[in-house]
């Protein structure tokens, strides 16, 4: 009987842990919620995070090295877009957006080139407490000044809710074709993996003790 109770408790804990995970699974123009995996590369690890800082899976998640049957969303520079999850972000930590220009078609690109960051949703500090942006949709705009072409548009949630344990990365990559762009070369850039280090203050932060400032890992945000 004790063995049965122990097994049941373990199963329940595993189910609870899995239910706290989430997937970036849709991308659309404007504020629409989009069609699941139409423009976002399909991952093969269900809703599990990536935890290895040296893994290429940090780019576009497990199974996302190429586009497969993923379509590419046509957008104009300056257009708004929205990423939608299967459920709202559950773990505290920053959410960030990156782009990387494909040398050809986005569907064939593995994300091994340069990445630049276009936005961070960092914590807001007020009265000694921090508030994180934990939603089921995240909206932003394609920078107006970047060159036209096809890009991977990447969103990541860095979960740092469990100090002392390995942080978790929830990642999704959309494919976009940008028209009407400019001539600015985005900078700074970084490679993924390589952009994030185990010594980054934003990676090792304890959000429950003396938490009154925060630096989001990765390069600075590019602005036109």
mmCIF file with all atom_site columns, C-alpha atoms in Angstrom:
data_model
loop_
_atom_site.group_PDB
_atom_site.id
_atom_site.type_symbol
_atom_site.label_atom_id
_atom_site.label_alt_id
_atom_site.label_comp_id
_atom_site.label_asym_id
_atom_site.label_entity_id
_atom_site.label_seq_id
_atom_site.pdbx_PDB_ins_code
_atom_site.Cartn_x
_atom_site.Cartn_y
_atom_site.Cartn_z
_atom_site.occupancy
_atom_site.B_iso_or_equiv
_atom_site.pdbx_formal_charge
_atom_site.auth_seq_id
_atom_site.auth_comp_id
_atom_site.auth_asym_id
_atom_site.auth_atom_id
_atom_site.pdbx_PDB_model_num
ATOM 1   C CA . UNK A 1 1   ? 0.000  0.000  0.000   1.00 0.00 ? 1   UNK A CA 1
ATOM 2   C CA . UNK A 1 2   ? 2.834  2.375  0.884   1.00 0.00 ? 2   UNK A CA 1
ATOM 3   C CA . UNK A 1 3   ? 4.466  1.643  -2.475  1.00 0.00 ? 3   UNK A CA 1
ATOM 4   C CA . UNK A 1 4   ? 1.226  2.438  -4.269  1.00 0.00 ? 4   UNK A CA 1
ATOM 5   C CA . UNK A 1 5   ? 0.879  5.751  -2.408  1.00 0.00 ? 5   UNK A CA 1
ATOM 6   C CA . UNK A 1 6   ? 4.483  6.649  -3.199  1.00 0.00 ? 6   UNK A CA 1
ATOM 7   C CA . UNK A 1 7   ? 4.015  5.852  -6.890  1.00 0.00 ? 7   UNK A CA 1
ATOM 8   C CA . UNK A 1 8   ? 0.760  7.810  -7.007  1.00 0.00 ? 8   UNK A CA 1
ATOM 9   C CA . UNK A 1 9   ? 2.455  10.799 -5.379  1.00 0.00 ? 9   UNK A CA 1
ATOM 10  C CA . UNK A 1 10  ? 5.313  10.653 -7.862  1.00 0.00 ? 10  UNK A CA 1
ATOM 11  C CA . UNK A 1 11  ? 2.922  10.502 -10.817 1.00 0.00 ? 11  UNK A CA 1
ATOM 12  C CA . UNK A 1 12  ? 0.899  13.405 -9.431  1.00 0.00 ? 12  UNK A CA 1
ATOM 13  C CA . UNK A 1 13  ? 4.036  15.484 -8.934  1.00 0.00 ? 13  UNK A CA 1
ATOM 14  C CA . UNK A 1 14  ? 5.201  14.737 -12.475 1.00 0.00 ? 14  UNK A CA 1
ATOM 15  C CA . UNK A 1 15  ? 1.792  15.677 -13.875 1.00 0.00 ? 15  UNK A CA 1
ATOM 16  C CA . UNK A 1 16  ? 1.798  18.924 -11.896 1.00 0.00 ? 16  UNK A CA 1
ATOM 17  C CA . UNK A 1 17  ? 5.293  19.748 -13.152 1.00 0.00 ? 17  UNK A CA 1
ATOM 18  C CA . UNK A 1 18  ? 4.332  19.070 -16.775 1.00 0.00 ? 18  UNK A CA 1
ATOM 19  C CA . UNK A 1 19  ? 1.169  21.160 -16.442 1.00 0.00 ? 19  UNK A CA 1
ATOM 20  C CA . UNK A 1 20  ? 3.318  24.108 -15.362 1.00 0.00 ? 20  UNK A CA 1
ATOM 21  C CA . UNK A 1 21  ? 5.182  23.991 -18.671 1.00 0.00 ? 21  UNK A CA 1
ATOM 22  C CA . UNK A 1 22  ? 4.129  25.833 -21.824 1.00 0.00 ? 22  UNK A CA 1
ATOM 23  C CA . UNK A 1 23  ? 4.741  26.087 -25.571 1.00 0.00 ? 23  UNK A CA 1
ATOM 24  C CA . UNK A 1 24  ? 5.028  29.047 -27.935 1.00 0.00 ? 24  UNK A CA 1
ATOM 25  C CA . UNK A 1 25  ? 2.988  27.534 -30.748 1.00 0.00 ? 25  UNK A CA 1
ATOM 26  C CA . UNK A 1 26  ? 1.427  30.245 -32.921 1.00 0.00 ? 26  UNK A CA 1
ATOM 27  C CA . UNK A 1 27  ? 2.446  33.479 -34.673 1.00 0.00 ? 27  UNK A CA 1
ATOM 28  C CA . UNK A 1 28  ? 0.203  35.944 -36.468 1.00 0.00 ? 28  UNK A CA 1
ATOM 29  C CA . UNK A 1 29  ? 0.058  39.522 -37.733 1.00 0.00 ? 29  UNK A CA 1
ATOM 30  C CA . UNK A 1 30  ? -1.367 42.150 -35.434 1.00 0.00 ? 30  UNK A CA 1
ATOM 31  C CA . UNK A 1 31  ? -2.966 40.837 -32.266 1.00 0.00 ? 31  UNK A CA 1
ATOM 32  C CA . UNK A 1 32  ? -4.538 37.715 -33.762 1.00 0.00 ? 32  UNK A CA 1
ATOM 33  C CA . UNK A 1 33  ? -3.831 34.434 -31.993 1.00 0.00 ? 33  UNK A CA 1
ATOM 34  C CA . UNK A 1 34  ? -2.942 32.590 -35.176 1.00 0.00 ? 34  UNK A CA 1
ATOM 35  C CA . UNK A 1 35  ? -3.040 28.934 -36.186 1.00 0.00 ? 35  UNK A CA 1
ATOM 36  C CA . UNK A 1 36  ? -1.007 26.455 -34.153 1.00 0.00 ? 36  UNK A CA 1
ATOM 37  C CA . UNK A 1 37  ? 2.284  25.612 -35.899 1.00 0.00 ? 37  UNK A CA 1
ATOM 38  C CA . UNK A 1 38  ? 1.353  27.380 -39.133 1.00 0.00 ? 38  UNK A CA 1
ATOM 39  C CA . UNK A 1 39  ? 4.235  29.862 -38.909 1.00 0.00 ? 39  UNK A CA 1
ATOM 40  C CA . UNK A 1 40  ? 6.006  28.474 -35.815 1.00 0.00 ? 40  UNK A CA 1
ATOM 41  C CA . UNK A 1 41  ? 8.321  25.492 -36.135 1.00 0.00 ? 41  UNK A CA 1
ATOM 42  C CA . UNK A 1 42  ? 6.904  22.393 -34.500 1.00 0.00 ? 42  UNK A CA 1
ATOM 43  C CA . UNK A 1 43  ? 8.934  21.150 -31.548 1.00 0.00 ? 43  UNK A CA 1
ATOM 44  C CA . UNK A 1 44  ? 9.203  17.465 -30.655 1.00 0.00 ? 44  UNK A CA 1
ATOM 45  C CA . UNK A 1 45  ? 9.654  17.673 -26.869 1.00 0.00 ? 45  UNK A CA 1
ATOM 46  C CA . UNK A 1 46  ? 6.010  18.467 -26.052 1.00 0.00 ? 46  UNK A CA 1
ATOM 47  C CA . UNK A 1 47  ? 6.152  21.257 -23.442 1.00 0.00 ? 47  UNK A CA 1
ATOM 48  C CA . UNK A 1 48  ? 9.503  20.401 -21.881 1.00 0.00 ? 48  UNK A CA 1
ATOM 49  C CA . UNK A 1 49  ? 12.160 23.107 -21.588 1.00 0.00 ? 49  UNK A CA 1
ATOM 50  C CA . UNK A 1 50  ? 15.723 23.169 -22.884 1.00 0.00 ? 50  UNK A CA 1
ATOM 51  C CA . UNK A 1 51  ? 18.257 23.271 -20.038 1.00 0.00 ? 51  UNK A CA 1
ATOM 52  C CA . UNK A 1 52  ? 21.651 22.845 -21.737 1.00 0.00 ? 52  UNK A CA 1
ATOM 53  C CA . UNK A 1 53  ? 23.373 26.171 -22.454 1.00 0.00 ? 53  UNK A CA 1
ATOM 54  C CA . UNK A 1 54  ? 25.600 24.494 -25.069 1.00 0.00 ? 54  UNK A CA 1
ATOM 55  C CA . UNK A 1 55  ? 22.741 22.896 -26.997 1.00 0.00 ? 55  UNK A CA 1
ATOM 56  C CA . UNK A 1 56  ? 21.722 23.985 -30.488 1.00 0.00 ? 56  UNK A CA 1
ATOM 57  C CA . UNK A 1 57  ? 18.167 23.354 -29.313 1.00 0.00 ? 57  UNK A CA 1
ATOM 58  C CA . UNK A 1 58  ? 18.367 26.751 -27.595 1.00 0.00 ? 58  UNK A CA 1
ATOM 59  C CA . UNK A 1 59  ? 17.902 28.282 -31.037 1.00 0.00 ? 59  UNK A CA 1
ATOM 60  C CA . UNK A 1 60  ? 14.471 26.963 -31.986 1.00 0.00 ? 60  UNK A CA 1
ATOM 61  C CA . UNK A 1 61  ? 13.706 24.206 -29.472 1.00 0.00 ? 61  UNK A CA 1
ATOM 62  C CA . UNK A 1 62  ? 14.021 20.447 -29.856 1.00 0.00 ? 62  UNK A CA 1
ATOM 63  C CA . UNK A 1 63  ? 13.028 19.446 -33.388 1.00 0.00 ? 63  UNK A CA 1
ATOM 64  C CA . UNK A 1 64  ? 13.156 23.028 -34.670 1.00 0.00 ? 64  UNK A CA 1
ATOM 65  C CA . UNK A 1 65  ? 16.445 22.971 -36.584 1.00 0.00 ? 65  UNK A CA 1
ATOM 66  C CA . UNK A 1 66  ? 14.609 23.307 -39.916 1.00 0.00 ? 66  UNK A CA 1
ATOM 67  C CA . UNK A 1 67  ? 11.189 24.475 -40.949 1.00 0.00 ? 67  UNK A CA 1
ATOM 68  C CA . UNK A 1 68  ? 9.771  21.228 -42.292 1.00 0.00 ? 68  UNK A CA 1
ATOM 69  C CA . UNK A 1 69  ? 6.175  21.996 -43.247 1.00 0.00 ? 69  UNK A CA 1
ATOM 70  C CA . UNK A 1 70  ? 6.183  25.397 -41.525 1.00 0.00 ? 70  UNK A CA 1
ATOM 71  C CA . UNK A 1 71  ? 4.933  28.299 -43.650 1.00 0.00 ? 71  UNK A CA 1
ATOM 72  C CA . UNK A 1 72  ? 6.620  31.699 -43.719 1.00 0.00 ? 72  UNK A CA 1
ATOM 73  C CA . UNK A 1 73  ? 4.564  34.720 -42.662 1.00 0.00 ? 73  UNK A CA 1
ATOM 74  C CA . UNK A 1 74  ? 4.827  37.705 -45.000 1.00 0.00 ? 74  UNK A CA 1
ATOM 75  C CA . UNK A 1 75  ? 5.121  40.998 -43.155 1.00 0.00 ? 75  UNK A CA 1
ATOM 76  C CA . UNK A 1 76  ? 6.212  44.572 -43.737 1.00 0.00 ? 76  UNK A CA 1
ATOM 77  C CA . UNK A 1 77  ? 8.902  46.197 -41.653 1.00 0.00 ? 77  UNK A CA 1
ATOM 78  C CA . UNK A 1 78  ? 7.130  47.977 -38.798 1.00 0.00 ? 78  UNK A CA 1
ATOM 79  C CA . UNK A 1 79  ? 4.197  45.543 -38.727 1.00 0.00 ? 79  UNK A CA 1
ATOM 80  C CA . UNK A 1 80  ? 2.951  44.270 -35.365 1.00 0.00 ? 80  UNK A CA 1
ATOM 81  C CA . UNK A 1 81  ? 2.866  40.557 -34.607 1.00 0.00 ? 81  UNK A CA 1
ATOM 82  C CA . UNK A 1 82  ? 1.771  38.261 -31.777 1.00 0.00 ? 82  UNK A CA 1
ATOM 83  C CA . UNK A 1 83  ? 3.106  34.993 -30.398 1.00 0.00 ? 83  UNK A CA 1
ATOM 84  C CA . UNK A 1 84  ? 0.542  32.799 -28.630 1.00 0.00 ? 84  UNK A CA 1
ATOM 85  C CA . UNK A 1 85  ? 1.166  29.969 -26.172 1.00 0.00 ? 85  UNK A CA 1
ATOM 86  C CA . UNK A 1 86  ? -0.903 26.908 -25.320 1.00 0.00 ? 86  UNK A CA 1
ATOM 87  C CA . UNK A 1 87  ? -1.193 28.310 -21.786 1.00 0.00 ? 87  UNK A CA 1
ATOM 88  C CA . UNK A 1 88  ? 0.077  31.418 -20.052 1.00 0.00 ? 88  UNK A CA 1
ATOM 89  C CA . UNK A 1 89  ? 3.718  31.608 -18.997 1.00 0.00 ? 89  UNK A CA 1
ATOM 90  C CA . UNK A 1 90  ? 3.770  30.041 -15.544 1.00 0.00 ? 90  UNK A CA 1
ATOM 91  C CA . UNK A 1 91  ? 7.328  30.573 -14.317 1.00 0.00 ? 91  UNK A CA 1
ATOM 92  C CA . UNK A 1 92  ? 8.923  33.865 -13.319 1.00 0.00 ? 92  UNK A CA 1
ATOM 93  C CA . UNK A 1 93  ? 11.672 35.136 -15.569 1.00 0.00 ? 93  UNK A CA 1
ATOM 94  C CA . UNK A 1 94  ? 12.239 37.412 -18.558 1.00 0.00 ? 94  UNK A CA 1
ATOM 95  C CA . UNK A 1 95  ? 10.697 36.902 -21.982 1.00 0.00 ? 95  UNK A CA 1
ATOM 96  C CA . UNK A 1 96  ? 12.763 38.059 -24.960 1.00 0.00 ? 96  UNK A CA 1
ATOM 97  C CA . UNK A 1 97  ? 12.459 38.363 -28.738 1.00 0.00 ? 97  UNK A CA 1
ATOM 98  C CA . UNK A 1 98  ? 15.302 37.732 -31.193 1.00 0.00 ? 98  UNK A CA 1
ATOM 99  C CA . UNK A 1 99  ? 15.692 37.753 -34.976 1.00 0.00 ? 99  UNK A CA 1
ATOM 100 C CA . UNK A 1 100 ? 18.262 36.171 -37.297 1.00 0.00 ? 100 UNK A CA 1
ATOM 101 C CA . UNK A 1 101 ? 18.420 36.802 -41.040 1.00 0.00 ? 101 UNK A CA 1
ATOM 102 C CA . UNK A 1 102 ? 18.418 33.673 -43.159 1.00 0.00 ? 102 UNK A CA 1
ATOM 103 C CA . UNK A 1 103 ? 20.976 33.411 -45.968 1.00 0.00 ? 103 UNK A CA 1
ATOM 104 C CA . UNK A 1 104 ? 18.163 32.157 -48.186 1.00 0.00 ? 104 UNK A CA 1
ATOM 105 C CA . UNK A 1 105 ? 14.742 30.783 -47.335 1.00 0.00 ? 105 UNK A CA 1
ATOM 106 C CA . UNK A 1 106 ? 13.836 30.824 -43.648 1.00 0.00 ? 106 UNK A CA 1
ATOM 107 C CA . UNK A 1 107 ? 12.419 27.302 -43.900 1.00 0.00 ? 107 UNK A CA 1
ATOM 108 C CA . UNK A 1 108 ? 15.910 25.958 -44.634 1.00 0.00 ? 108 UNK A CA 1
ATOM 109 C CA . UNK A 1 109 ? 17.786 28.028 -42.062 1.00 0.00 ? 109 UNK A CA 1
ATOM 110 C CA . UNK A 1 110 ? 19.139 26.378 -38.903 1.00 0.00 ? 110 UNK A CA 1
ATOM 111 C CA . UNK A 1 111 ? 19.746 29.586 -36.965 1.00 0.00 ? 111 UNK A CA 1
ATOM 112 C CA . UNK A 1 112 ? 23.534 29.198 -36.910 1.00 0.00 ? 112 UNK A CA 1
ATOM 113 C CA . UNK A 1 113 ? 24.115 32.824 -37.961 1.00 0.00 ? 113 UNK A CA 1
ATOM 114 C CA . UNK A 1 114 ? 23.968 36.038 -35.956 1.00 0.00 ? 114 UNK A CA 1
ATOM 115 C CA . UNK A 1 115 ? 21.023 36.848 -33.704 1.00 0.00 ? 115 UNK A CA 1
ATOM 116 C CA . UNK A 1 116 ? 19.937 40.283 -32.511 1.00 0.00 ? 116 UNK A CA 1
ATOM 117 C CA . UNK A 1 117 ? 17.490 41.030 -29.735 1.00 0.00 ? 117 UNK A CA 1
ATOM 118 C CA . UNK A 1 118 ? 14.499 43.287 -30.417 1.00 0.00 ? 118 UNK A CA 1
ATOM 119 C CA . UNK A 1 119 ? 12.720 43.295 -27.046 1.00 0.00 ? 119 UNK A CA 1
ATOM 120 C CA . UNK A 1 120 ? 12.868 42.191 -23.415 1.00 0.00 ? 120 UNK A CA 1
ATOM 121 C CA . UNK A 1 121 ? 9.961  41.841 -21.029 1.00 0.00 ? 121 UNK A CA 1
ATOM 122 C CA . UNK A 1 122 ? 12.013 42.348 -17.870 1.00 0.00 ? 122 UNK A CA 1
ATOM 123 C CA . UNK A 1 123 ? 10.689 42.606 -14.311 1.00 0.00 ? 123 UNK A CA 1
ATOM 124 C CA . UNK A 1 124 ? 9.190  45.862 -13.100 1.00 0.00 ? 124 UNK A CA 1
ATOM 125 C CA . UNK A 1 125 ? 10.294 46.805 -9.585  1.00 0.00 ? 125 UNK A CA 1
ATOM 126 C CA . UNK A 1 126 ? 7.946  48.746 -7.361  1.00 0.00 ? 126 UNK A CA 1
ATOM 127 C CA . UNK A 1 127 ? 7.851  49.075 -3.596  1.00 0.00 ? 127 UNK A CA 1
ATOM 128 C CA . UNK A 1 128 ? 10.338 46.303 -2.991  1.00 0.00 ? 128 UNK A CA 1
ATOM 129 C CA . UNK A 1 129 ? 8.585  43.744 -5.197  1.00 0.00 ? 129 UNK A CA 1
ATOM 130 C CA . UNK A 1 130 ? 9.032  42.583 -8.786  1.00 0.00 ? 130 UNK A CA 1
ATOM 131 C CA . UNK A 1 131 ? 6.298  42.009 -11.327 1.00 0.00 ? 131 UNK A CA 1
ATOM 132 C CA . UNK A 1 132 ? 6.892  39.765 -14.331 1.00 0.00 ? 132 UNK A CA 1
ATOM 133 C CA . UNK A 1 133 ? 4.996  39.808 -17.636 1.00 0.00 ? 133 UNK A CA 1
ATOM 134 C CA . UNK A 1 134 ? 3.410  36.349 -17.565 1.00 0.00 ? 134 UNK A CA 1
ATOM 135 C CA . UNK A 1 135 ? 0.763  36.076 -20.296 1.00 0.00 ? 135 UNK A CA 1
ATOM 136 C CA . UNK A 1 136 ? -0.500 33.745 -23.002 1.00 0.00 ? 136 UNK A CA 1
ATOM 137 C CA . UNK A 1 137 ? 0.233  36.248 -25.797 1.00 0.00 ? 137 UNK A CA 1
ATOM 138 C CA . UNK A 1 138 ? 3.196  38.527 -26.490 1.00 0.00 ? 138 UNK A CA 1
ATOM 139 C CA . UNK A 1 139 ? 2.974  41.285 -29.091 1.00 0.00 ? 139 UNK A CA 1
ATOM 140 C CA . UNK A 1 140 ? 5.630  43.512 -30.623 1.00 0.00 ? 140 UNK A CA 1
ATOM 141 C CA . UNK A 1 141 ? 6.617  44.973 -34.015 1.00 0.00 ? 141 UNK A CA 1
ATOM 142 C CA . UNK A 1 142 ? 9.147  44.121 -36.710 1.00 0.00 ? 142 UNK A CA 1
ATOM 143 C CA . UNK A 1 143 ? 11.858 46.836 -36.602 1.00 0.00 ? 143 UNK A CA 1
ATOM 144 C CA . UNK A 1 144 ? 11.317 49.305 -39.446 1.00 0.00 ? 144 UNK A CA 1
ATOM 145 C CA . UNK A 1 145 ? 14.985 49.749 -40.324 1.00 0.00 ? 145 UNK A CA 1
ATOM 146 C CA . UNK A 1 146 ? 16.154 46.147 -40.775 1.00 0.00 ? 146 UNK A CA 1
ATOM 147 C CA . UNK A 1 147 ? 16.892 44.891 -44.309 1.00 0.00 ? 147 UNK A CA 1
ATOM 148 C CA . UNK A 1 148 ? 14.182 43.085 -46.233 1.00 0.00 ? 148 UNK A CA 1
ATOM 149 C CA . UNK A 1 149 ? 14.506 39.328 -46.397 1.00 0.00 ? 149 UNK A CA 1
ATOM 150 C CA . UNK A 1 150 ? 13.571 36.153 -44.588 1.00 0.00 ? 150 UNK A CA 1
ATOM 151 C CA . UNK A 1 151 ? 14.200 35.776 -40.875 1.00 0.00 ? 151 UNK A CA 1
ATOM 152 C CA . UNK A 1 152 ? 13.750 33.483 -37.944 1.00 0.00 ? 152 UNK A CA 1
ATOM 153 C CA . UNK A 1 153 ? 11.737 35.325 -35.310 1.00 0.00 ? 153 UNK A CA 1
ATOM 154 C CA . UNK A 1 154 ? 12.501 33.726 -31.962 1.00 0.00 ? 154 UNK A CA 1
ATOM 155 C CA . UNK A 1 155 ? 10.780 34.092 -28.592 1.00 0.00 ? 155 UNK A CA 1
ATOM 156 C CA . UNK A 1 156 ? 12.152 32.727 -25.338 1.00 0.00 ? 156 UNK A CA 1
ATOM 157 C CA . UNK A 1 157 ? 11.030 32.517 -21.739 1.00 0.00 ? 157 UNK A CA 1
ATOM 158 C CA . UNK A 1 158 ? 13.870 32.046 -19.263 1.00 0.00 ? 158 UNK A CA 1
ATOM 159 C CA . UNK A 1 159 ? 12.371 30.430 -16.165 1.00 0.00 ? 159 UNK A CA 1
ATOM 160 C CA . UNK A 1 160 ? 14.376 31.285 -13.038 1.00 0.00 ? 160 UNK A CA 1
ATOM 161 C CA . UNK A 1 161 ? 11.652 30.404 -10.542 1.00 0.00 ? 161 UNK A CA 1
ATOM 162 C CA . UNK A 1 162 ? 13.704 27.777 -8.707  1.00 0.00 ? 162 UNK A CA 1
ATOM 163 C CA . UNK A 1 163 ? 16.995 29.273 -7.414  1.00 0.00 ? 163 UNK A CA 1
ATOM 164 C CA . UNK A 1 164 ? 19.752 26.711 -7.144  1.00 0.00 ? 164 UNK A CA 1
ATOM 165 C CA . UNK A 1 165 ? 18.244 24.507 -9.823  1.00 0.00 ? 165 UNK A CA 1
ATOM 166 C CA . UNK A 1 166 ? 19.101 24.697 -13.528 1.00 0.00 ? 166 UNK A CA 1
ATOM 167 C CA . UNK A 1 167 ? 17.083 27.466 -15.203 1.00 0.00 ? 167 UNK A CA 1
ATOM 168 C CA . UNK A 1 168 ? 14.695 26.432 -17.972 1.00 0.00 ? 168 UNK A CA 1
ATOM 169 C CA . UNK A 1 169 ? 14.394 27.814 -21.490 1.00 0.00 ? 169 UNK A CA 1
ATOM 170 C CA . UNK A 1 170 ? 11.036 27.739 -23.283 1.00 0.00 ? 170 UNK A CA 1
ATOM 171 C CA . UNK A 1 171 ? 11.684 28.624 -26.923 1.00 0.00 ? 171 UNK A CA 1
ATOM 172 C CA . UNK A 1 172 ? 9.787  28.963 -30.192 1.00 0.00 ? 172 UNK A CA 1
ATOM 173 C CA . UNK A 1 173 ? 10.811 30.125 -33.672 1.00 0.00 ? 173 UNK A CA 1
ATOM 174 C CA . UNK A 1 174 ? 8.540  31.683 -36.249 1.00 0.00 ? 174 UNK A CA 1
ATOM 175 C CA . UNK A 1 175 ? 9.449  32.198 -39.896 1.00 0.00 ? 175 UNK A CA 1
ATOM 176 C CA . UNK A 1 176 ? 8.852  35.629 -41.441 1.00 0.00 ? 176 UNK A CA 1
ATOM 177 C CA . UNK A 1 177 ? 9.526  37.325 -44.763 1.00 0.00 ? 177 UNK A CA 1
ATOM 178 C CA . UNK A 1 178 ? 10.057 41.051 -44.245 1.00 0.00 ? 178 UNK A CA 1
ATOM 179 C CA . UNK A 1 179 ? 9.344  43.518 -47.048 1.00 0.00 ? 179 UNK A CA 1
ATOM 180 C CA . UNK A 1 180 ? 9.812  47.292 -47.186 1.00 0.00 ? 180 UNK A CA 1
ATOM 181 C CA . UNK A 1 181 ? 12.781 47.196 -44.847 1.00 0.00 ? 181 UNK A CA 1
ATOM 182 C CA . UNK A 1 182 ? 15.662 49.599 -44.445 1.00 0.00 ? 182 UNK A CA 1
ATOM 183 C CA . UNK A 1 183 ? 19.426 49.399 -44.657 1.00 0.00 ? 183 UNK A CA 1
ATOM 184 C CA . UNK A 1 184 ? 20.506 49.264 -41.011 1.00 0.00 ? 184 UNK A CA 1
ATOM 185 C CA . UNK A 1 185 ? 22.681 46.355 -39.934 1.00 0.00 ? 185 UNK A CA 1
ATOM 186 C CA . UNK A 1 186 ? 21.368 45.304 -36.514 1.00 0.00 ? 186 UNK A CA 1
ATOM 187 C CA . UNK A 1 187 ? 23.832 45.231 -33.627 1.00 0.00 ? 187 UNK A CA 1
ATOM 188 C CA . UNK A 1 188 ? 24.934 43.961 -31.230 1.00 0.00 ? 188 UNK A CA 1
ATOM 189 C CA . UNK A 1 189 ? 24.602 40.360 -32.303 1.00 0.00 ? 189 UNK A CA 1
ATOM 190 C CA . UNK A 1 190 ? 25.332 37.003 -30.713 1.00 0.00 ? 190 UNK A CA 1
ATOM 191 C CA . UNK A 1 191 ? 25.416 33.330 -31.576 1.00 0.00 ? 191 UNK A CA 1
ATOM 192 C CA . UNK A 1 192 ? 23.037 30.808 -30.044 1.00 0.00 ? 192 UNK A CA 1
ATOM 193 C CA . UNK A 1 193 ? 24.317 28.829 -28.245 1.00 0.00 ? 193 UNK A CA 1
ATOM 194 C CA . UNK A 1 194 ? 26.924 31.199 -26.846 1.00 0.00 ? 194 UNK A CA 1
ATOM 195 C CA . UNK A 1 195 ? 24.777 34.230 -26.016 1.00 0.00 ? 195 UNK A CA 1
ATOM 196 C CA . UNK A 1 196 ? 23.979 32.992 -22.525 1.00 0.00 ? 196 UNK A CA 1
ATOM 197 C CA . UNK A 1 197 ? 26.452 31.923 -19.840 1.00 0.00 ? 197 UNK A CA 1
ATOM 198 C CA . UNK A 1 198 ? 26.065 30.123 -16.535 1.00 0.00 ? 198 UNK A CA 1
ATOM 199 C CA . UNK A 1 199 ? 27.751 33.096 -14.844 1.00 0.00 ? 199 UNK A CA 1
ATOM 200 C CA . UNK A 1 200 ? 25.281 35.693 -16.154 1.00 0.00 ? 200 UNK A CA 1
ATOM 201 C CA . UNK A 1 201 ? 23.697 37.523 -13.197 1.00 0.00 ? 201 UNK A CA 1
ATOM 202 C CA . UNK A 1 202 ? 20.301 37.164 -14.843 1.00 0.00 ? 202 UNK A CA 1
ATOM 203 C CA . UNK A 1 203 ? 20.802 33.404 -15.073 1.00 0.00 ? 203 UNK A CA 1
ATOM 204 C CA . UNK A 1 204 ? 21.850 32.867 -11.450 1.00 0.00 ? 204 UNK A CA 1
ATOM 205 C CA . UNK A 1 205 ? 19.542 35.435 -9.797  1.00 0.00 ? 205 UNK A CA 1
ATOM 206 C CA . UNK A 1 206 ? 17.606 34.510 -6.685  1.00 0.00 ? 206 UNK A CA 1
ATOM 207 C CA . UNK A 1 207 ? 14.263 36.219 -7.222  1.00 0.00 ? 207 UNK A CA 1
ATOM 208 C CA . UNK A 1 208 ? 13.157 35.658 -3.606  1.00 0.00 ? 208 UNK A CA 1
ATOM 209 C CA . UNK A 1 209 ? 16.079 37.194 -1.682  1.00 0.00 ? 209 UNK A CA 1
ATOM 210 C CA . UNK A 1 210 ? 17.266 40.829 -1.942  1.00 0.00 ? 210 UNK A CA 1
ATOM 211 C CA . UNK A 1 211 ? 15.850 41.006 -5.433  1.00 0.00 ? 211 UNK A CA 1
ATOM 212 C CA . UNK A 1 212 ? 15.788 44.678 -6.405  1.00 0.00 ? 212 UNK A CA 1
ATOM 213 C CA . UNK A 1 213 ? 17.491 44.781 -9.816  1.00 0.00 ? 213 UNK A CA 1
ATOM 214 C CA . UNK A 1 214 ? 17.882 42.483 -12.787 1.00 0.00 ? 214 UNK A CA 1
ATOM 215 C CA . UNK A 1 215 ? 19.912 42.260 -16.014 1.00 0.00 ? 215 UNK A CA 1
ATOM 216 C CA . UNK A 1 216 ? 18.353 40.138 -18.746 1.00 0.00 ? 216 UNK A CA 1
ATOM 217 C CA . UNK A 1 217 ? 20.911 37.682 -20.214 1.00 0.00 ? 217 UNK A CA 1
ATOM 218 C CA . UNK A 1 218 ? 22.013 38.070 -23.809 1.00 0.00 ? 218 UNK A CA 1
ATOM 219 C CA . UNK A 1 219 ? 23.000 41.054 -25.953 1.00 0.00 ? 219 UNK A CA 1
ATOM 220 C CA . UNK A 1 220 ? 21.538 44.521 -25.552 1.00 0.00 ? 220 UNK A CA 1
ATOM 221 C CA . UNK A 1 221 ? 18.258 45.241 -27.319 1.00 0.00 ? 221 UNK A CA 1
ATOM 222 C CA . UNK A 1 222 ? 18.684 46.574 -30.860 1.00 0.00 ? 222 UNK A CA 1
ATOM 223 C CA . UNK A 1 223 ? 16.709 49.684 -31.703 1.00 0.00 ? 223 UNK A CA 1
ATOM 224 C CA . UNK A 1 224 ? 16.387 51.478 -35.026 1.00 0.00 ? 224 UNK A CA 1
#
